[in-house]
Coordinates of C-alpha atoms in Angstrom, one line a residue:
X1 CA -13.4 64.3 266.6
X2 CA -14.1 61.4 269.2
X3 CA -15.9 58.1 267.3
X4 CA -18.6 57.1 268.9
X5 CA -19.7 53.6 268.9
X6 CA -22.9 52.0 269.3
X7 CA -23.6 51.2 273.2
X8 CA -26.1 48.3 272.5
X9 CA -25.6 46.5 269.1
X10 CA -29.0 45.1 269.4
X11 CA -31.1 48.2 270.4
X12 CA -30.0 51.1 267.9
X13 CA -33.0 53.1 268.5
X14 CA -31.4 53.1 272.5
X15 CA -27.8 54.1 271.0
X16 CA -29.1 57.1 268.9
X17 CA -30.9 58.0 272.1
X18 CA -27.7 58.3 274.3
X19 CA -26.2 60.0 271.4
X20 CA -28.9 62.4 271.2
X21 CA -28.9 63.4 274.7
X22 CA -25.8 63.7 275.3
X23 CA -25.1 66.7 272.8
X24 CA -23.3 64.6 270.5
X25 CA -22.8 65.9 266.9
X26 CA -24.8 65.4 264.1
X27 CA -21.5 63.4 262.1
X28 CA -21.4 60.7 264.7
X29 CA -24.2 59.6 263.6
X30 CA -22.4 58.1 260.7
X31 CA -19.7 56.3 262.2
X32 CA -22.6 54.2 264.0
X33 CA -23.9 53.5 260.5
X34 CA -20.2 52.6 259.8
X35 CA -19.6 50.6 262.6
X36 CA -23.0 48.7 262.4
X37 CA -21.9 47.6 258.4
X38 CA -18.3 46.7 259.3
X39 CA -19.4 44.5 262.0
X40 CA -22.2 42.7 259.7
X41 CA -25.2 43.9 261.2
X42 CA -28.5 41.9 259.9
X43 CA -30.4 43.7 257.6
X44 CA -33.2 44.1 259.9
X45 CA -30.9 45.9 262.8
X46 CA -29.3 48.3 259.7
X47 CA -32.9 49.5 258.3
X48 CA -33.9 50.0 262.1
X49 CA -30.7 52.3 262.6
X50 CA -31.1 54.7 259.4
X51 CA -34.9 54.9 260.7
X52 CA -33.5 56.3 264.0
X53 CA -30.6 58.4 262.7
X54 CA -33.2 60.0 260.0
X55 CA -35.7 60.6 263.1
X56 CA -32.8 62.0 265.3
X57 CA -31.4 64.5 262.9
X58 CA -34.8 65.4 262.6
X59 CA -35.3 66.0 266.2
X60 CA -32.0 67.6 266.7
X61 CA -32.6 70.6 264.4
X62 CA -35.5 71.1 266.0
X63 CA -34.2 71.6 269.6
X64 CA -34.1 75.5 271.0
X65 CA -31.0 76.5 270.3
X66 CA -28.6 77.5 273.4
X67 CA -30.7 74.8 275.4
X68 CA -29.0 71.3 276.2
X69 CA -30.4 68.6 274.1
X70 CA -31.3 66.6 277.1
X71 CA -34.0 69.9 278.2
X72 CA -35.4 69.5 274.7
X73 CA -39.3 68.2 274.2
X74 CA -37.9 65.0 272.5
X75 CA -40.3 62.2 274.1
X76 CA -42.7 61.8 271.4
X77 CA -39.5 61.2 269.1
X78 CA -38.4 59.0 271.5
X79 CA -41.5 56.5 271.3
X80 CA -41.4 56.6 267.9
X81 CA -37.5 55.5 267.9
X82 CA -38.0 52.5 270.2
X83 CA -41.2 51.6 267.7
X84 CA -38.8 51.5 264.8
X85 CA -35.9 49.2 266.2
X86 CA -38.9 47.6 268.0
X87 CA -40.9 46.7 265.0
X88 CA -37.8 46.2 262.8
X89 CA -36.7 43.4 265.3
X90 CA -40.3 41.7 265.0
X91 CA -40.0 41.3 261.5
X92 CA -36.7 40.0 261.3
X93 CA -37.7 37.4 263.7
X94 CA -40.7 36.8 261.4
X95 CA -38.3 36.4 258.6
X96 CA -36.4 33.9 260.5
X97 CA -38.9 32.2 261.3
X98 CA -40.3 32.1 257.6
X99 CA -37.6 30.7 256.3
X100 CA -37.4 27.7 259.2
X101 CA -40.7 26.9 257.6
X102 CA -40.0 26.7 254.0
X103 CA -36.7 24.1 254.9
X104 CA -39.3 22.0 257.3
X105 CA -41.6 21.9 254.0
X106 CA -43.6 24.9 254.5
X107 CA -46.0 26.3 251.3
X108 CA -46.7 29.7 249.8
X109 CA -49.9 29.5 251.4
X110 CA -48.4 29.3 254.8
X111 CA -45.8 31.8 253.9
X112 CA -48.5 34.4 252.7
X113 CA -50.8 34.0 255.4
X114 CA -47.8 35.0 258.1
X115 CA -46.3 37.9 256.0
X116 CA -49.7 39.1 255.8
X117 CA -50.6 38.9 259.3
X118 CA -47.0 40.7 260.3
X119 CA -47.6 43.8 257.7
X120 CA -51.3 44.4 258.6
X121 CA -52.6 44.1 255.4
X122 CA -54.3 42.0 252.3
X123 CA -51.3 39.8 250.6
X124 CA -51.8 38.0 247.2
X125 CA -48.9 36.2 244.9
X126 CA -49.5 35.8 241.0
X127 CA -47.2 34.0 239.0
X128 CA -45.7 35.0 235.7
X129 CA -49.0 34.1 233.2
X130 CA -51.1 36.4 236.0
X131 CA -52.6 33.6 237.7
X132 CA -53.7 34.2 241.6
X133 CA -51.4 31.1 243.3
X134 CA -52.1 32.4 247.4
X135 CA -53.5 35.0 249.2
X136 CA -54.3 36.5 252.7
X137 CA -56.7 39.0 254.0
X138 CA -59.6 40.7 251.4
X139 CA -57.8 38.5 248.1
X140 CA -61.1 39.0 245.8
X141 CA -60.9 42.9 245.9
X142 CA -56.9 43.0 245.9
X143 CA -57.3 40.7 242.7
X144 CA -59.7 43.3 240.8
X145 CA -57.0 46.1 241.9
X146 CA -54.2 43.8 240.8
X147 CA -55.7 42.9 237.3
X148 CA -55.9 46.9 236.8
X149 CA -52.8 47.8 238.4
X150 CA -49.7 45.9 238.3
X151 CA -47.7 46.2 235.3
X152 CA -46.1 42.9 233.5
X153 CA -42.9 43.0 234.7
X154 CA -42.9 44.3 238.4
X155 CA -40.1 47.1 239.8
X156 CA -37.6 44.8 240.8
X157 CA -34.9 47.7 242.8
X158 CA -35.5 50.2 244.9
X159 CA -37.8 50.9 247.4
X160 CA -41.2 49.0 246.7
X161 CA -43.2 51.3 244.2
X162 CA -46.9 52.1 245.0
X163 CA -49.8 51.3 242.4
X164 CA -52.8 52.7 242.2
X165 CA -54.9 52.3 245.1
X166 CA -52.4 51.5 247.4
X167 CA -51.2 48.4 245.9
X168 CA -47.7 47.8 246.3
X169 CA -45.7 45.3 244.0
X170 CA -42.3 43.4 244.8
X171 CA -41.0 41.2 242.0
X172 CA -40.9 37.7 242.8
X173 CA -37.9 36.1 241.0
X174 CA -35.8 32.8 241.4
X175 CA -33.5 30.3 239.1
X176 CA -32.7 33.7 237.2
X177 CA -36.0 34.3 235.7
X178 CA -39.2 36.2 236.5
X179 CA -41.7 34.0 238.3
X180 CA -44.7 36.5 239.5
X181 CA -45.2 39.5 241.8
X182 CA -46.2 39.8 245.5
X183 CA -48.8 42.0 246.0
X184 CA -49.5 44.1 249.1
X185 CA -52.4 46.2 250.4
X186 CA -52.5 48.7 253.5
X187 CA -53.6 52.1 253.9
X188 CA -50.7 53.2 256.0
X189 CA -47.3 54.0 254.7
X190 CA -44.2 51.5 254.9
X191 CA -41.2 52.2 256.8
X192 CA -37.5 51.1 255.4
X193 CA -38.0 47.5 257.4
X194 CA -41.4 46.8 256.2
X195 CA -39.9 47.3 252.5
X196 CA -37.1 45.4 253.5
X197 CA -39.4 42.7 254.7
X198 CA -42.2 42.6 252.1
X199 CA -38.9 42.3 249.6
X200 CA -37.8 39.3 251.4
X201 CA -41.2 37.8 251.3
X202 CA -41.2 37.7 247.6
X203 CA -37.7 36.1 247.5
X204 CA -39.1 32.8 250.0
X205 CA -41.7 33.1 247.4
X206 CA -39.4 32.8 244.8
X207 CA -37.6 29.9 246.2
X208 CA -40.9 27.7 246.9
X209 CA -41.9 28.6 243.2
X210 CA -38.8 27.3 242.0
X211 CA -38.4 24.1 244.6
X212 CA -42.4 22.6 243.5
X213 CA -41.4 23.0 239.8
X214 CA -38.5 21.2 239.6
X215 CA -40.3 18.6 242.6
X216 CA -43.0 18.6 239.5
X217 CA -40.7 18.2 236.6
X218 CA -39.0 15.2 237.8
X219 CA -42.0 13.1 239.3
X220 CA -43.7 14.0 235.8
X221 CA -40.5 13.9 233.8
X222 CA -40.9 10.0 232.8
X223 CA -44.8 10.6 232.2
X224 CA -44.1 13.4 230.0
X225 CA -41.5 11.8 228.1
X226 CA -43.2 8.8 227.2
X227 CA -46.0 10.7 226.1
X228 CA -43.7 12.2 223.4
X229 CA -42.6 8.8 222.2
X230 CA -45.8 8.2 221.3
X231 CA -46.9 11.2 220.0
X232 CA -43.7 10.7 217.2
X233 CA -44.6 7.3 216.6
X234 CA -47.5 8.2 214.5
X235 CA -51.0 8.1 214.8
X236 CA -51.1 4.5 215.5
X237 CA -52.2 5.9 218.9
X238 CA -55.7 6.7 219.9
X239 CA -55.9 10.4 219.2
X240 CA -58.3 10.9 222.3
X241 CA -56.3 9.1 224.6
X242 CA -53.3 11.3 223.9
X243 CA -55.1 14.2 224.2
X244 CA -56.6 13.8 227.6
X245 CA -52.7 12.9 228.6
X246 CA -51.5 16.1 227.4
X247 CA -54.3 17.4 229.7
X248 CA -53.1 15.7 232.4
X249 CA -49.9 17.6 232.1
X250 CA -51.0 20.9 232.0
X251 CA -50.5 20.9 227.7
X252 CA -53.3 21.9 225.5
X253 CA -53.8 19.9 222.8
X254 CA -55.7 22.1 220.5
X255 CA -53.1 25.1 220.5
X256 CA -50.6 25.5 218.2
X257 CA -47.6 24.0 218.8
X258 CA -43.6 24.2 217.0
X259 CA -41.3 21.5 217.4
X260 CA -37.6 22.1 217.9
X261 CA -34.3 19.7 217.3
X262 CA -31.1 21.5 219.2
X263 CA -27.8 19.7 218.6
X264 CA -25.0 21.0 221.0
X265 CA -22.1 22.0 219.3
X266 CA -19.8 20.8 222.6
X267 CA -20.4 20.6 226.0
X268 CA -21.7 18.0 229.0
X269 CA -24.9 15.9 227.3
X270 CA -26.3 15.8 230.9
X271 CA -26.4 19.5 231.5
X272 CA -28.1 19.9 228.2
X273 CA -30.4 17.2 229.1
X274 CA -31.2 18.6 232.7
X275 CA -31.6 22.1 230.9
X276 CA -34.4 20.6 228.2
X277 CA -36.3 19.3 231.3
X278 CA -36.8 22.1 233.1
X279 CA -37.4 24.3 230.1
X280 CA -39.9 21.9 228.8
X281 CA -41.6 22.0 232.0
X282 CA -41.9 25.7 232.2
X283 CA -43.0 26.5 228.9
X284 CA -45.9 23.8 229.3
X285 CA -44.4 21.4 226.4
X286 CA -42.1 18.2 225.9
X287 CA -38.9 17.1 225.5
X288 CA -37.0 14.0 224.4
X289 CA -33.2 12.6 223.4
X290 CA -32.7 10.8 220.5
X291 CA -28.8 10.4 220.2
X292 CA -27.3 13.5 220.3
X293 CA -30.1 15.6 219.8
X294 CA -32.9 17.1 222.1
X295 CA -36.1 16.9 221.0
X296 CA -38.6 20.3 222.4
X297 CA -42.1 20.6 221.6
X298 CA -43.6 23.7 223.0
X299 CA -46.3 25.7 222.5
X300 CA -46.2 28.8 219.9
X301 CA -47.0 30.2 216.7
X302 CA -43.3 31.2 215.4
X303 CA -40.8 28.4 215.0
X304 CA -37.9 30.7 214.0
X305 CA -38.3 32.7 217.4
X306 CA -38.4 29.3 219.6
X307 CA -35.2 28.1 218.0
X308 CA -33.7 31.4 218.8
X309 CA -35.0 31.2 222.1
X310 CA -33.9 27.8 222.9
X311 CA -30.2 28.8 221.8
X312 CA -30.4 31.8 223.3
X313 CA -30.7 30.0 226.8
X314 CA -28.7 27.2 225.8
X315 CA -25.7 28.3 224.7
X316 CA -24.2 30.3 227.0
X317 CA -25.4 27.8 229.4
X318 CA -22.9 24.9 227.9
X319 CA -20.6 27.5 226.2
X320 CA -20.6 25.9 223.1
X321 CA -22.8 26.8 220.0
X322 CA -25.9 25.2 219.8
X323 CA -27.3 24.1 215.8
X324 CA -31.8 24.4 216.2
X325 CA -33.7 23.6 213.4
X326 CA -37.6 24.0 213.7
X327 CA -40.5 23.5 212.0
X328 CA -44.3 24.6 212.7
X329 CA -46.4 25.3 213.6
X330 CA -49.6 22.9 213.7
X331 CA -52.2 22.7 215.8
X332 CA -53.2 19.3 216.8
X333 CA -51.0 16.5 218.5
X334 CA -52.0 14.3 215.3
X335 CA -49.0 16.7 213.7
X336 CA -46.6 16.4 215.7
X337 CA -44.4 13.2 214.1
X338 CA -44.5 14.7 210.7
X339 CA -43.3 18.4 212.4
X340 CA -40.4 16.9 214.0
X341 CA -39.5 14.8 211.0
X342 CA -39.3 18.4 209.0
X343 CA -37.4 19.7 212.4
X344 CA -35.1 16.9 211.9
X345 CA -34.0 17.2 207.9
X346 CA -33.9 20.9 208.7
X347 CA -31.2 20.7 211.0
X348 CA -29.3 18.0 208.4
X349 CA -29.7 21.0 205.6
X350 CA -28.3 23.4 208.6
X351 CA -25.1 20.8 209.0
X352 CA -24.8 20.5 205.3
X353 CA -24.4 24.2 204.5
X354 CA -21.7 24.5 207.1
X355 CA -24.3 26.3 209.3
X356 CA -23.3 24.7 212.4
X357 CA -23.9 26.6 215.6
X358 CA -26.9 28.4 213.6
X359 CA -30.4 28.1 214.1
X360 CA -33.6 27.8 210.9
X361 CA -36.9 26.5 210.6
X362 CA -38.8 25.4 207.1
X363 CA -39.5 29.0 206.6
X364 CA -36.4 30.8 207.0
X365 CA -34.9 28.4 204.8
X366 CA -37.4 29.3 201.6
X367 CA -37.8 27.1 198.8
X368 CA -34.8 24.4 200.9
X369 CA -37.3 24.6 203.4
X370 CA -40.3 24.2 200.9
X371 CA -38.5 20.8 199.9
X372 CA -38.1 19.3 203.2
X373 CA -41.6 20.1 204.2
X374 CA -44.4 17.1 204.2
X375 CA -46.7 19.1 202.8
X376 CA -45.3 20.9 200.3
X377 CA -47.0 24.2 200.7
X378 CA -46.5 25.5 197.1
X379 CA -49.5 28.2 197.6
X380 CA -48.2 29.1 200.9
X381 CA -44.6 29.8 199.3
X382 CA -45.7 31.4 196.3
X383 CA -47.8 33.9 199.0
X384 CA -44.6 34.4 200.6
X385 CA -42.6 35.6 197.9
X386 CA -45.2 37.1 195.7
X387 CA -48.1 37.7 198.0
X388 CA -48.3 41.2 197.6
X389 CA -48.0 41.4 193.9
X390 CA -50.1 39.4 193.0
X391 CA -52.7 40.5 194.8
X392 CA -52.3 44.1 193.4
X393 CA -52.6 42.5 189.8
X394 CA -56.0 41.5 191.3
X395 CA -57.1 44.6 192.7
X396 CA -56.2 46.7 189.8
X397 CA -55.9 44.2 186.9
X398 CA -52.4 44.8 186.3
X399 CA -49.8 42.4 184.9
X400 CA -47.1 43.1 186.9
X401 CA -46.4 39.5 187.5
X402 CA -45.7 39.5 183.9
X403 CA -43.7 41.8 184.1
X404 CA -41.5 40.4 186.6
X405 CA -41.2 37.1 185.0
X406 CA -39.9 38.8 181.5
X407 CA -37.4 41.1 183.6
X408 CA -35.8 37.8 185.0
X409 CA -35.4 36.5 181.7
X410 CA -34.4 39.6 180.0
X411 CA -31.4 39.3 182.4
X412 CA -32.8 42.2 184.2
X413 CA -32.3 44.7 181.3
X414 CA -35.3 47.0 181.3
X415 CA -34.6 47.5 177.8
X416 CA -34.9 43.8 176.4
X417 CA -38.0 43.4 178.9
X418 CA -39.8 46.3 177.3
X419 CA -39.2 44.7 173.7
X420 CA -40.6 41.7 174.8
X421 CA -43.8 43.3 176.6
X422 CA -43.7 45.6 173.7
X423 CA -43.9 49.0 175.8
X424 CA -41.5 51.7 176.7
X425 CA -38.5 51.2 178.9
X426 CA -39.7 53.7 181.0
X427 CA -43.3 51.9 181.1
X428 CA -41.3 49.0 182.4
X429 CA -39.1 51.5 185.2
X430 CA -42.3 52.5 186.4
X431 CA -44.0 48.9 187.2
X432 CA -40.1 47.8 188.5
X433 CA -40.6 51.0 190.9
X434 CA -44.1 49.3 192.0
X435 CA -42.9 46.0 192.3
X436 CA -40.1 47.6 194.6
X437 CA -42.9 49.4 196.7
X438 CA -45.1 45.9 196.9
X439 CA -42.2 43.9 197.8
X440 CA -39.9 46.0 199.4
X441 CA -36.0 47.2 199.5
X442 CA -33.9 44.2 198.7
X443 CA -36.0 42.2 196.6
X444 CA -33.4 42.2 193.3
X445 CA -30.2 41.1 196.0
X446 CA -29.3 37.3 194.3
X447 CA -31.2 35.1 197.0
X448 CA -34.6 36.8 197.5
X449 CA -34.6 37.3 193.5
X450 CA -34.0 33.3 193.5
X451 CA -37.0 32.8 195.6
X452 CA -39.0 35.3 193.4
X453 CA -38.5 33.5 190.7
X454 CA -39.2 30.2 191.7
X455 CA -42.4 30.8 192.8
X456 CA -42.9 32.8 189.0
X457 CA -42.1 29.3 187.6
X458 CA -44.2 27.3 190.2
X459 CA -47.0 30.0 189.3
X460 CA -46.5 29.5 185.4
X461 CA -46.6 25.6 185.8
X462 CA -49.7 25.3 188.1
X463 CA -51.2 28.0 185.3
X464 CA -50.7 25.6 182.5
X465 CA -51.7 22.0 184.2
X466 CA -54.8 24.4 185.3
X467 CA -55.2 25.0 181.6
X468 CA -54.3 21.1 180.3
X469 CA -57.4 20.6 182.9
X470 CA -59.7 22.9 181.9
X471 CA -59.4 21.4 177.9
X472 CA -59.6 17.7 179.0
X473 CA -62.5 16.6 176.8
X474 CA -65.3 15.5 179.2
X475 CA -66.8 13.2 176.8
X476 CA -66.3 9.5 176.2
X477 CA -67.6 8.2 179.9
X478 CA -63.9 9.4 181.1
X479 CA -64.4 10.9 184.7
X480 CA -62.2 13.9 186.0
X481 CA -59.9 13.2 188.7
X482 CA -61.1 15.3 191.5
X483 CA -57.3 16.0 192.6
X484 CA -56.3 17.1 189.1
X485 CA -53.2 15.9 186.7
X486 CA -50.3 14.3 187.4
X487 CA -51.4 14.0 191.3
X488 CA -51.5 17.6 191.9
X489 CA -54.8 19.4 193.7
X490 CA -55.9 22.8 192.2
X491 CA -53.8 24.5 194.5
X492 CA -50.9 22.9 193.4
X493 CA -50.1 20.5 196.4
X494 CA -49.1 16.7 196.0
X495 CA -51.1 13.6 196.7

């Protein structure tokens, strides 16, 4: 079979053309494809080709058959070929001309307003949290549709999908992260190089996203770290002024916030340190070196997960293991020294267990962790590990805290606790099957049954000084201490 290549590399709708009228088969329509990717054709010229190949065949099976080709009706098809390659060429120019603008110092605004203008429709950009950041054309109704329509994480492959409405969404992505969608509007259908294009606006999008954050980081970096100085000096600092700096900088002062302290296991310092920046930035908190540890605060109500998350992204970066210990969170930057001192010994507990490379907060570390806290939740850790029980002795006025604490010291012989609680071994079975059901599978295995019965004890004691309190004689001109004995509160916290 004879190969037929493409008689005008820049006009593909003209080469199909010649093709077509000269009776050529249907298979050499393929080798022009071929040809076209072997010699690196743009993008723009290869989406204009399919178009006219697809439209050829198209027109070629509908030719009389017996007649030449060149006899055939095919002027119609003919206009809409030179259209395609016409229109694709227009918007690769565009494109060029696009991304001229961005290196000159060009803005998402500017950006929007021309891709808008070459598609023919409305054009609006969101970024990740759903915020509007630019828009073209009718943005105030495309917004409603968009807040309705487009899903969290935009199709990202693939033609560009069509929402309700006629909204269409292209991911916008850059630095390896999701950073918003594009959002386009038109009544008319798109062809393969208005996809193409509308793709290839999000990625500009993308870049000029990524390019004004890290210009942002680094002229706020020093602001930003010097606020974090101060904020784990202590409240020697004037709590409104601190606050209205964490405004400043895009942090909310009032939300809950976890601190984090990541010690590399290996690696370059500097890339960690150029890593903490930029994910400080992004996730609207703070960061600061102290030695060979970085120092995160960020926002969030789940310390365990941010420590995961930060050595998640971390590690692989450096390739070396990455120790996070956490602690949080509280709301209020009048908090934040005594979180990061618990950060801090939670990561030296961490080291000392030979859990290197490992990552913990005050919580997953149980009664260790209820140690190192500053507050010393004793309620709060008692909840945790009996929560559930106890409040089903409440509902139902059970004692099946009692019986727990006897099983323990039974040595978890059903038998001796029953001769103690003076019932029926089975009587005892039955509340152990309860206290399953309340606490769940697992709760016997050696370190959740250490945890169980520390807060037993910690219950028993707070019982009796709650007791010694109640008898104090009242008499004799001797006032009560409003925080109870021996510098405990009623709830058992120290003073």
């Amino acid at each position: 079979m004879e190969r037929y290549e493409a008689a005008s590399p820049t006009d593909p709708a003209l080469t199909v053309l010649q093709l077509l009228a000269s009776g050529g088969p249907s298979a050499c329509f393929d080798d022009l494809l071929l040809d076209a990717v072997g010699r690196g054709a743009p993008t723009a010229e290869l989406a204009a080709l399919r178009a006219a190949v697809d439209l050829a065949r198209t027109a070629g099976a509908v030719l009389a058959p017996g007649l030449p080709p060149a006899t055939a009706s095919a002027a119609p098809d003919t206009v809409r070929l030179r259209r395609a390659a016409a229109r694709a060429r227009h918007l690769h120019a565009v494109h060029g001309e696009l991304t001229t603008a961005v290196l000159n110092g060009g803005d998402v605004h500017g950006v929007v307003r021309q891709a808008s203008g070459a598609l023919g429709g409305d054009l609006l950009v969101r970024d990740a949290a759903g915020r509007t950041l630019a828009g073209a054309g009718s943005v105030t109704a495309l917004d409603q549709l968009a807040a309705e329509a487009v899903p969290p994480a935009p199709h990202t492959g693939g033609p560009v999908p069509v929402l309700s409405a006629g909204v269409r969404a292209a991911a916008v992505t850059a630095g390896g992260r999701h950073r918003g969608v594009l959002l386009l509007r038109t009544d008319r259908a798109l062809d393969e190089s208005e996809e193409w294009f509308l793709q290839a606006v999000a990625q500009t999008v993308g870049l000029l996203t990524l390019l004004a954050d890290r210009s942002t980081a680094v002229a706020e970096g020093p602001l930003r770290d010097e606020l974090f100085e101060d904020l784990l000096a202590g409240p020697a600092r004037s709590a409104r002024q601190l606050g209205e700096r964490a405004r400043r900088l895009g942090i909310d002062p009032g939300a809950p916030h976890v601190v984090l302290v990541a010690r590399p296991e290996g690696g370059e310092q500097g890339k960690a340190i150029v890593w903490a920046s930029s994910y400080a930035y992004r996730m609207a908190g703070l960061k600061s070196q102290h030695g060979d540890c970085i120092s995160l605060l960020v926002p969030g109500s789940d310390a365990s997960a941010a420590a995961r998350a930060v050595s998640g992204e971390l590690t692989p970066l450096l390739g070396h293991p990455v120790s996070v210990g956490a602690a949080g969170p509280a709301a209020g930057l009048d908090a934040v020294a005594g979180l990061h001192r618990e950060a801090v010994r939670c990561l030296e507990v961490l080291i000392a267990l030979d859990g290197a490379g490992s990552t913990a907060s005050t919580e997953d570390l149980g009664f260790v962790g209820l140690l190192l806290a500053e507050d010393n939740d004793i309620g709060g850790f008692i909840d945790s590990a009996l929560g559930p029980v106890l409040q089903y002795d409440n509902e139902r006025f059970t004692d099946l805290a009692r019986t727990l604490e006897v099983y323990f010291a039974a040595g978890g012989s059903p038998t001796r606790a029953a001769e103690t609680l003076h019932v029926h071994a089975n009587t005892v079975s039955r509340r152990l099957e309860r206290i399953g059901e309340l606490l769940g599978p697992g709760w016997q295995k050696p370190e959740r049954a250490l945890e169980i019965q520390l807060a037993l004890r910690l219950l028993r004691t707070q019982d009796v000084l709650h007791r010694q309190r109640a008898a104090r004689p009242r008499a004799a001109g001797m006032p009560q201490h409003p925080r109870g004995e021996h510098g405990l509160t009623p709830d058992g916290r120290h003073v």
